[in-house]
Short mmCIF file of C-alpha atoms in Angstrom, two decimals:
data_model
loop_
_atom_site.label_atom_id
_atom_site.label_comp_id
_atom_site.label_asym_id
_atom_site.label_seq_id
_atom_site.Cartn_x
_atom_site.Cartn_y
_atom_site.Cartn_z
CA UNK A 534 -102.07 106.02 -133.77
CA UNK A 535 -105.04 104.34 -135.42
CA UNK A 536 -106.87 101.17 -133.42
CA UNK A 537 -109.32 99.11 -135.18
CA UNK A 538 -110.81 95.37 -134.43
CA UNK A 539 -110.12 92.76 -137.02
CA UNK A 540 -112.26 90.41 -136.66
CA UNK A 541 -111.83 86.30 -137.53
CA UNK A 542 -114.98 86.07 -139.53
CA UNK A 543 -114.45 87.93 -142.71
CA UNK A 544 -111.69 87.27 -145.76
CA UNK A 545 -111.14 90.64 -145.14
CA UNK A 546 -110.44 93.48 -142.59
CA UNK A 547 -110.33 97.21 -144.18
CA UNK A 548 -107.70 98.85 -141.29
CA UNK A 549 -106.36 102.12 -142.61
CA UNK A 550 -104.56 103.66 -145.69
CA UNK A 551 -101.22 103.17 -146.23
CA UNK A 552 -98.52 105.03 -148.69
CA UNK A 553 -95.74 103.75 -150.38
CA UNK A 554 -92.05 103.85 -148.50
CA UNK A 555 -93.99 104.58 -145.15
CA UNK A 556 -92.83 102.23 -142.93
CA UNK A 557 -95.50 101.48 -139.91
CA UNK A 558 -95.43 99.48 -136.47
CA UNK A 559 -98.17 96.86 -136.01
CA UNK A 560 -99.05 96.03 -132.73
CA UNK A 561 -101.85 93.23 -132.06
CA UNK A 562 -104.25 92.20 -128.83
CA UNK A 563 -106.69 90.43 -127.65
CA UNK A 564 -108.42 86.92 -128.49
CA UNK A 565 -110.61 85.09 -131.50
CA UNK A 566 -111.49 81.84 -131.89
CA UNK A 567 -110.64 79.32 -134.74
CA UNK A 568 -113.82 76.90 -134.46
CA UNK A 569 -113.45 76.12 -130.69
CA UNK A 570 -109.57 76.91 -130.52
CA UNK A 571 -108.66 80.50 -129.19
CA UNK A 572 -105.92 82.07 -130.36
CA UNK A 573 -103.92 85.37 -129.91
CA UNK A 574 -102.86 87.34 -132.82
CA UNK A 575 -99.73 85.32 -133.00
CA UNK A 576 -101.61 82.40 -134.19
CA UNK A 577 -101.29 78.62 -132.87
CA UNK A 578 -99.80 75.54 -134.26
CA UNK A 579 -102.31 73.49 -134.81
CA UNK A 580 -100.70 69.98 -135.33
CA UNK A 581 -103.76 68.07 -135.86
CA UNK A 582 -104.46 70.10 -138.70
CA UNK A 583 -100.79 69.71 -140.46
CA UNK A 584 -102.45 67.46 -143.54
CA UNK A 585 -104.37 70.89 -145.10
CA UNK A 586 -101.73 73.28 -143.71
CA UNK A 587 -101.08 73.96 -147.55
CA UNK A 588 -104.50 75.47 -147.78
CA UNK A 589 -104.09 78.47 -145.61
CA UNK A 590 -103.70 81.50 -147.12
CA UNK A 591 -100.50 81.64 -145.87
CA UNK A 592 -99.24 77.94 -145.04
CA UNK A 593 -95.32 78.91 -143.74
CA UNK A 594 -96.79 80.58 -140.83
CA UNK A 595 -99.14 79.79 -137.59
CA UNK A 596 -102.74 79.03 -137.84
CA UNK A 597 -104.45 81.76 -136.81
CA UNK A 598 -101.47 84.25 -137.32
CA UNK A 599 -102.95 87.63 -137.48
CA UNK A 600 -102.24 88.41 -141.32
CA UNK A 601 -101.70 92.01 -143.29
CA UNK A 602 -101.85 92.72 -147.02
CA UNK A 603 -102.18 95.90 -149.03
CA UNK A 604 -105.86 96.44 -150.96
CA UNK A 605 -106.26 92.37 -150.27
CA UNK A 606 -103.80 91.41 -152.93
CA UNK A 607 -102.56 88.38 -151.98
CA UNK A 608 -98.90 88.79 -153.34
CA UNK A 609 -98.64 91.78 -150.87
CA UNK A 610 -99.36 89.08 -147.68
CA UNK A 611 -97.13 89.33 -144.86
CA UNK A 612 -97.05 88.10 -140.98
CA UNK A 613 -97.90 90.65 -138.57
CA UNK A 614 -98.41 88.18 -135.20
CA UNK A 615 -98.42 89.93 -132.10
CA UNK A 616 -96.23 92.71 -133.56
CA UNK A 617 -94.50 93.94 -136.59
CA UNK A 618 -92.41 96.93 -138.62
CA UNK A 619 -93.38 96.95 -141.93
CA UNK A 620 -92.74 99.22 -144.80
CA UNK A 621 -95.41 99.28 -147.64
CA UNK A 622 -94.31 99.00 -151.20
CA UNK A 623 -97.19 100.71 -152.52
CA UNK A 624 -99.91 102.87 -151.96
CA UNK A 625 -103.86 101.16 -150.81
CA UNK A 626 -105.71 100.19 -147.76
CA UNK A 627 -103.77 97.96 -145.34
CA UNK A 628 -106.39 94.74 -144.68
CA UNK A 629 -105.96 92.35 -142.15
CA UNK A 630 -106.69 88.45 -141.65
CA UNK A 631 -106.98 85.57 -139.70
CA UNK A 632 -104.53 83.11 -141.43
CA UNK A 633 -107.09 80.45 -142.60
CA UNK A 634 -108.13 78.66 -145.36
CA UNK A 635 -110.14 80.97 -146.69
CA UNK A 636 -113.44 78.86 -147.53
CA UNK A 637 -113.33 77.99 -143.89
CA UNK A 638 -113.72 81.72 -142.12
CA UNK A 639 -117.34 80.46 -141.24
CA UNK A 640 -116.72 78.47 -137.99
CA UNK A 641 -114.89 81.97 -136.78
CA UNK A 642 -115.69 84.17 -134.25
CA UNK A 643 -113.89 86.58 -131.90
CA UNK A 644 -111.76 89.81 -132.95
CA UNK A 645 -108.48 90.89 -132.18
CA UNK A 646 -106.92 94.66 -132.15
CA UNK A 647 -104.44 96.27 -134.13
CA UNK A 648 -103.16 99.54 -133.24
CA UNK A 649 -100.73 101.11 -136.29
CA UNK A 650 -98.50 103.84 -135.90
CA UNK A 651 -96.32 105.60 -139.05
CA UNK A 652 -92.83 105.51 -137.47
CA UNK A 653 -90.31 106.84 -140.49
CA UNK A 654 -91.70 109.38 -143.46
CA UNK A 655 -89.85 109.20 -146.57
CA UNK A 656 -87.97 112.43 -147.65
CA UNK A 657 -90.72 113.88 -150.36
CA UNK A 658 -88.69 114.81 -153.40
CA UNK A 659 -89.97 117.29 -156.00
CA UNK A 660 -88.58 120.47 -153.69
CA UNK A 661 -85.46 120.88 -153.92
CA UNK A 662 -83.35 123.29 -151.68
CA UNK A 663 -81.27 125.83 -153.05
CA UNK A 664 -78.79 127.75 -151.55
CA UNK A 665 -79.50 131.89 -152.00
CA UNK A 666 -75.99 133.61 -153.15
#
């Protein structure tokens, strides 16, 4: 099991490497701080801020929602929150987020934890077993 901070600052976390058809367990901790708002990886709602919802990177889900994406491609996004099983569709570095709008990361601070596990290995194919007569 890997453990690394993410922290609320950046656009971007670098975490670990991840393959394609691995499928992974995300589990999140700790506390970080949107402006003077703190927040746990599971993000916050944030109802005073519901006119520029639509700018966060990713506006279905909480404020603050601790975010994953593969080589920081944006199409790849997904909600990891306090915990998630994920399988990656492709091979890259798994990055992680503070679900923001991304030109306001500045008034950030604070860092949460992510721990990720590989739960389920694809069968490699390429060697094939054969039966001796």
């Amino acid at each position: 099991m890997l453990t690394a901070k993410v922290f609320a600052r950046p656009n971007w976390n670098d975490i670990c490497p991840v393959q394609a058809g691995k499928t992974y367990e995300l589990l999140a901790s700790g506390t970080w701080w949107d402006w003077f708002v703190p927040s746990g990886p599971g993000g916050y709602e944030g109802t005073i801020l519901k006119p520029v919802a639509h700018l966060k990177r990713s506006p279905a889900d909480r404020w603050f929602c601790l975010m994953g994406a593969v080589d920081q491609d944006e199409d790849t996004l997904f909600p990891i929150g306090r915990h998630k099983t994920w399988t990656s569709t492709q091979d890259g570095i798994l990055c992680c987020v503070a679900n923001d709008i991304p030109a306001m990361h500045w008034n950030n601070w604070g860092a949460v934890t992510v721990s990720v596990r590989t739960v389920w290995h694809p069968v490699t194919t390429g060697v094939e077993f054969q039966q001796r007569r």
